[in-house]
Short mmCIF file of C-alpha atoms in Angstrom, two decimals:
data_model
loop_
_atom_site.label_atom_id
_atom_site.label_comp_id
_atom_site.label_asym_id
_atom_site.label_seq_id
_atom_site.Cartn_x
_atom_site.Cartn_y
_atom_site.Cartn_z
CA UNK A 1 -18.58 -17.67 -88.09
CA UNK A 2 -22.26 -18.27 -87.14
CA UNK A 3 -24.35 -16.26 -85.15
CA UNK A 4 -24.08 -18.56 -82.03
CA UNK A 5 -20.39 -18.01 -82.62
CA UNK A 6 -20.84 -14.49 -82.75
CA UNK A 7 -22.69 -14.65 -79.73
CA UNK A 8 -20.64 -16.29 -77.87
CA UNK A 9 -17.62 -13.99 -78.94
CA UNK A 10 -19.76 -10.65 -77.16
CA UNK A 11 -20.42 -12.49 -73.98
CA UNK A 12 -16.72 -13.62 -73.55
CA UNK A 13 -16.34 -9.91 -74.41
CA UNK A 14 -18.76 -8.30 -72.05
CA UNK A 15 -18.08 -10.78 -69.67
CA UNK A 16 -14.08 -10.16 -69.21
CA UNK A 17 -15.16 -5.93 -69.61
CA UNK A 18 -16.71 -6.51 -66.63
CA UNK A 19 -14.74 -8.73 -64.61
CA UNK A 20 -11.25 -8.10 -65.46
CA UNK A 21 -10.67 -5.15 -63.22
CA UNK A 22 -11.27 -7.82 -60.21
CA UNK A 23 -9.13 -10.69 -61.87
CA UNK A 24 -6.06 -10.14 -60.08
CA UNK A 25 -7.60 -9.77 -56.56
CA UNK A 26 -10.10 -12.73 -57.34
CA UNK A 27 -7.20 -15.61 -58.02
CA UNK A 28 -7.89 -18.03 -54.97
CA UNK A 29 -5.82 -17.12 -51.75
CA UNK A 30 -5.24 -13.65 -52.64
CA UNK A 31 -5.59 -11.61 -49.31
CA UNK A 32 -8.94 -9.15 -48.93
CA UNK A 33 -9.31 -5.59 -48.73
CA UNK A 34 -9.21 -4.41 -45.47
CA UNK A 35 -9.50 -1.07 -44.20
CA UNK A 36 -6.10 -1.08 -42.50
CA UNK A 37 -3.95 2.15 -43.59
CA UNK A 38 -1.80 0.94 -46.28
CA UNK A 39 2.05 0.99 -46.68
CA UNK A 40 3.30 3.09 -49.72
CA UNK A 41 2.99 0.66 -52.73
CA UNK A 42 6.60 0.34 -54.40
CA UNK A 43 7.08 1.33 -57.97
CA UNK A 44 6.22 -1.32 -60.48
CA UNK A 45 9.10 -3.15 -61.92
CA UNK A 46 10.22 -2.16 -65.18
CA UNK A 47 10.15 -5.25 -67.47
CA UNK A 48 13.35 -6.74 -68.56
CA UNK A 49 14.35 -9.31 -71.23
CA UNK A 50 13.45 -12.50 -70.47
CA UNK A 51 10.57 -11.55 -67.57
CA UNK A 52 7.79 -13.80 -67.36
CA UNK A 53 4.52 -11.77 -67.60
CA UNK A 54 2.17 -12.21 -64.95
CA UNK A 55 -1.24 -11.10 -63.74
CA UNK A 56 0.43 -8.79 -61.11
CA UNK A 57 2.12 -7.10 -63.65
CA UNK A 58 0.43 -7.49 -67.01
CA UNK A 59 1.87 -6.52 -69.98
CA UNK A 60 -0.70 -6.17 -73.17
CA UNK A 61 0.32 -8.30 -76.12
CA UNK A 62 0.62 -5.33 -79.27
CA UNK A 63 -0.49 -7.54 -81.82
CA UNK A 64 -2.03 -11.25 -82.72
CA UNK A 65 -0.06 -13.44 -85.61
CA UNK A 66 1.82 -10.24 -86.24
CA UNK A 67 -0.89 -8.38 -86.65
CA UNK A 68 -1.14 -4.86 -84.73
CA UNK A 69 -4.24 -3.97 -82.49
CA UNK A 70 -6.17 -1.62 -84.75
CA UNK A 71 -4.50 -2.21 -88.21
CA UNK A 72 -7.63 -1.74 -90.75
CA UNK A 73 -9.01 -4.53 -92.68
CA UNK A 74 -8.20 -3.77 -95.88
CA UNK A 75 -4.28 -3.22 -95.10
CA UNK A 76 -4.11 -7.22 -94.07
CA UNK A 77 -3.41 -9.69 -97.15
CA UNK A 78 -5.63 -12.58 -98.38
CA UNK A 79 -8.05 -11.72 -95.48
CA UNK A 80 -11.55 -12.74 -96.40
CA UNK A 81 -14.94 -11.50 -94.82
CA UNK A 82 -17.62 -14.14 -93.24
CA UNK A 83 -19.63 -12.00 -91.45
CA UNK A 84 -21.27 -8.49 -90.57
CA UNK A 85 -22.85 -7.47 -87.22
CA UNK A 86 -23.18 -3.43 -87.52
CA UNK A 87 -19.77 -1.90 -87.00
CA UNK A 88 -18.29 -5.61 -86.12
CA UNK A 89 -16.80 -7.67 -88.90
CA UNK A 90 -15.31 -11.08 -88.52
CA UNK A 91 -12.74 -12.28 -91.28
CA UNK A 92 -10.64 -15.28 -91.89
CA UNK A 93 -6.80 -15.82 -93.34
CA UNK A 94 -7.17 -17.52 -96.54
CA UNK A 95 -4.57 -20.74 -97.62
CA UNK A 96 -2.54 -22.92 -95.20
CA UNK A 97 -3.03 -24.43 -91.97
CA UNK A 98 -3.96 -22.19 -89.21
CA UNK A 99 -1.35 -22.66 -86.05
CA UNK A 100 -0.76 -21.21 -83.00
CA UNK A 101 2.45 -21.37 -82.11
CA UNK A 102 3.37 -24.37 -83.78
CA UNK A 103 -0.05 -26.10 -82.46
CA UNK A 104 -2.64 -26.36 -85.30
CA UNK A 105 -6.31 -25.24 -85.08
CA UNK A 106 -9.17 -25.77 -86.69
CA UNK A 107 -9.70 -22.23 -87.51
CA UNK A 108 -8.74 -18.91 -86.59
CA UNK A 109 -11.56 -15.86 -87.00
CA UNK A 110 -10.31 -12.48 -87.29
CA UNK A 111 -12.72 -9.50 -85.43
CA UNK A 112 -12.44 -6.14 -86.61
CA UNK A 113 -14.66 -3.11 -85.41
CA UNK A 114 -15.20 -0.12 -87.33
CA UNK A 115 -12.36 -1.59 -89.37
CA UNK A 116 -9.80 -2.13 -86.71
CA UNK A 117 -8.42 -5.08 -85.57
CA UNK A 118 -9.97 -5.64 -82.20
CA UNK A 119 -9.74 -9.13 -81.43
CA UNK A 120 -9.58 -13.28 -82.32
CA UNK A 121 -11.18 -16.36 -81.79
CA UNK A 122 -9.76 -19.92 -82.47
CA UNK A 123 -10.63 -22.86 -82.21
CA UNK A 124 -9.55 -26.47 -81.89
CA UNK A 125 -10.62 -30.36 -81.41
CA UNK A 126 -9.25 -32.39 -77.72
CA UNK A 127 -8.50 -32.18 -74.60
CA UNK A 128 -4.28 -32.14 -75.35
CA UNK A 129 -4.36 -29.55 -78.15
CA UNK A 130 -6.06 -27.47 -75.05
CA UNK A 131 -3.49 -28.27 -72.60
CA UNK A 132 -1.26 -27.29 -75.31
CA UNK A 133 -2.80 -24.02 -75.73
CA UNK A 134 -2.64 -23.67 -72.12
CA UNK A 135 1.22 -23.78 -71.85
CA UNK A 136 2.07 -22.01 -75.07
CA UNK A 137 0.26 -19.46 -73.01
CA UNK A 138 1.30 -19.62 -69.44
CA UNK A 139 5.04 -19.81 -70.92
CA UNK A 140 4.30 -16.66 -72.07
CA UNK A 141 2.00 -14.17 -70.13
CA UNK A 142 2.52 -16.01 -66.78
CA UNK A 143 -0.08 -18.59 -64.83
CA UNK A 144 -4.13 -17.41 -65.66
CA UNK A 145 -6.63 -17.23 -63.47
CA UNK A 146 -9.52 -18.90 -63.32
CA UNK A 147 -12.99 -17.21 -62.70
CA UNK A 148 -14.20 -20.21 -61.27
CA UNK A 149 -13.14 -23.31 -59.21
CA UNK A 150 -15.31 -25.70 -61.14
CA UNK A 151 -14.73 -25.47 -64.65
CA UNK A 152 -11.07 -25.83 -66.96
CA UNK A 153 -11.69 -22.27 -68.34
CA UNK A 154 -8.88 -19.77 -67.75
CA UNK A 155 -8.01 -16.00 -68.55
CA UNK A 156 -5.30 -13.97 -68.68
CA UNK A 157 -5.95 -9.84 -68.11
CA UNK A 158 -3.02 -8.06 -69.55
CA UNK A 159 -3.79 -4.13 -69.27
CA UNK A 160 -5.94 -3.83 -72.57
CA UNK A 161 -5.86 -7.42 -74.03
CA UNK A 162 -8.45 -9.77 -72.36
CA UNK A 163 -7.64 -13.53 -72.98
CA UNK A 164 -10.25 -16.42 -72.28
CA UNK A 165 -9.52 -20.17 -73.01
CA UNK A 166 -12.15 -22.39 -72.78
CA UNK A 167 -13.28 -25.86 -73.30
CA UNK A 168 -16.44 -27.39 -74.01
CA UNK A 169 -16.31 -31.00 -73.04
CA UNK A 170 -19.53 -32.17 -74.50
CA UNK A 171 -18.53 -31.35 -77.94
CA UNK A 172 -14.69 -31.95 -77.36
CA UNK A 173 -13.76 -28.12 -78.58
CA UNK A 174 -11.61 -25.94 -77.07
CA UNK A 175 -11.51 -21.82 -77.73
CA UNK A 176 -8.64 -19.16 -77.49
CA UNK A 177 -10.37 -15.45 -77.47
CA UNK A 178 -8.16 -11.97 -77.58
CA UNK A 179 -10.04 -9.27 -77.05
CA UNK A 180 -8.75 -5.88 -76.97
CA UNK A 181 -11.04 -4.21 -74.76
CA UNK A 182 -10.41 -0.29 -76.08
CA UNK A 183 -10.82 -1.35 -79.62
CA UNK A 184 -13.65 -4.09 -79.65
CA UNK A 185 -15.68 -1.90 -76.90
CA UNK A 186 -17.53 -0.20 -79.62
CA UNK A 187 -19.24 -3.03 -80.77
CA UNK A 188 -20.44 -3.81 -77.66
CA UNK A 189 -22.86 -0.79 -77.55
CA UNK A 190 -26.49 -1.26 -78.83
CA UNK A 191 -25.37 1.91 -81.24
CA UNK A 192 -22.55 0.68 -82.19
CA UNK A 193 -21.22 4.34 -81.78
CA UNK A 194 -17.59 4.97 -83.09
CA UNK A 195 -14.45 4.46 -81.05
CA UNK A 196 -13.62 6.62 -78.59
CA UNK A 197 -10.31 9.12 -79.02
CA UNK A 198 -8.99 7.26 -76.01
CA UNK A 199 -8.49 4.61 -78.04
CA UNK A 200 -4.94 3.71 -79.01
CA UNK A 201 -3.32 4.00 -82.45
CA UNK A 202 -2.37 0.51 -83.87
CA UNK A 203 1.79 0.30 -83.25
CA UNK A 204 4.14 -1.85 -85.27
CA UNK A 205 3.27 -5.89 -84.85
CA UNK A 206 5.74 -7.59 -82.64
CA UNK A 207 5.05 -11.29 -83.89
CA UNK A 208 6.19 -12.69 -80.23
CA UNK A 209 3.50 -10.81 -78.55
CA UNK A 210 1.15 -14.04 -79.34
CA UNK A 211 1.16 -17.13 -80.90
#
């Protein structure tokens, strides 16, 4: 991974941080605040087998290719380091063809921070491996929104996991971030300062979390 890649990675990061917390209120025809007293919100639904995720009721993916949020570096096989940013490291899966789902990608980048697993970033050539993307996706975690009305890019909040996918038509790539936001936050801060005891222990990969 390059810097610019790098780059890029933090502002998709910062960016969703920020905005995610609004998501669900911001999809396009969702009714306004208003200060009208409010009716006694029902209890959320508890999930069932075979419930389609969705942004009213997200549900955080637990790991990415089997891999659990927060699993240390060094406890993954045949990962291989490309780069160092302070407490951020990004890594790659050596041998085979990376896929997600059963749609192959150019590459798949691996971020860890203070040796946790904190987030992904692949990427892939055309316009119908994207689309592809997109409903590998949506069939799972629900429709995304989309932070604005004039571009293809879409997200999906899901309680701690932050997903972006994006397209950039001028050079004909598309990218799939995961970010989770407790574990990656870290190594957003100019000091890079440890993660916080808030932050969850890794639990036991559940392979159909994500592609």
């Amino acid at each position: 991974m390059n810097r610019t890649a790098h780059l890029l990675f933090l502002a998709v990061v910062l960016t969703l941080a920020l905005c995610a917390p609004g998501l669900p209120t911001a999809v396009h025809g969702a009714p306004k605040a208003t200060s009208a007293k409010k009716s006694p919100e029902p209890s959320p639904k508890t999930p069932q087998a075979g419930d389609a995720p969705s942004v009213a009721f997200p549900i955080s993916p637990k790991s990415f290719h089997g891999i659990a949020w927060g699993t240390s570096l060094g406890d993954i096989k045949d990962m291989t380091v490309l780069e160092r940013h302070g407490p951020a490291i990004y890594a790659k899966i050596q041998g085979g063809t990376p896929r997600l789902g059963d749609i192959p990608v150019t590459e798949i980048v691996y971020a860890f921070c203070n040796d946790r697993f904190a987030g992904s970033m692949a990427t892939f050539p055309g316009k119908d491996r994207f689309a592809a993307v997109k409903d590998l996706l949506a069939s799972r975690h629900g429709q995304p929104v989309k932070p604005d009305e004039t571009s293809e890019n879409v997200g999906w909040p899901l309680g701690d996991v932050l997903i972006m996918l994006e397209f950039d038509a001028i050079l004909n790539v598309g990218t799939l971030n995961y970010v989770h936001v407790l574990e990656y936050g870290p190594c957003t801060a100019p000091d890079g300062a440890k993660p916080s005891q808030e932050a969850k222990p890794a639990q036991e990969a559940k392979p159909q979390d994500a592609p």
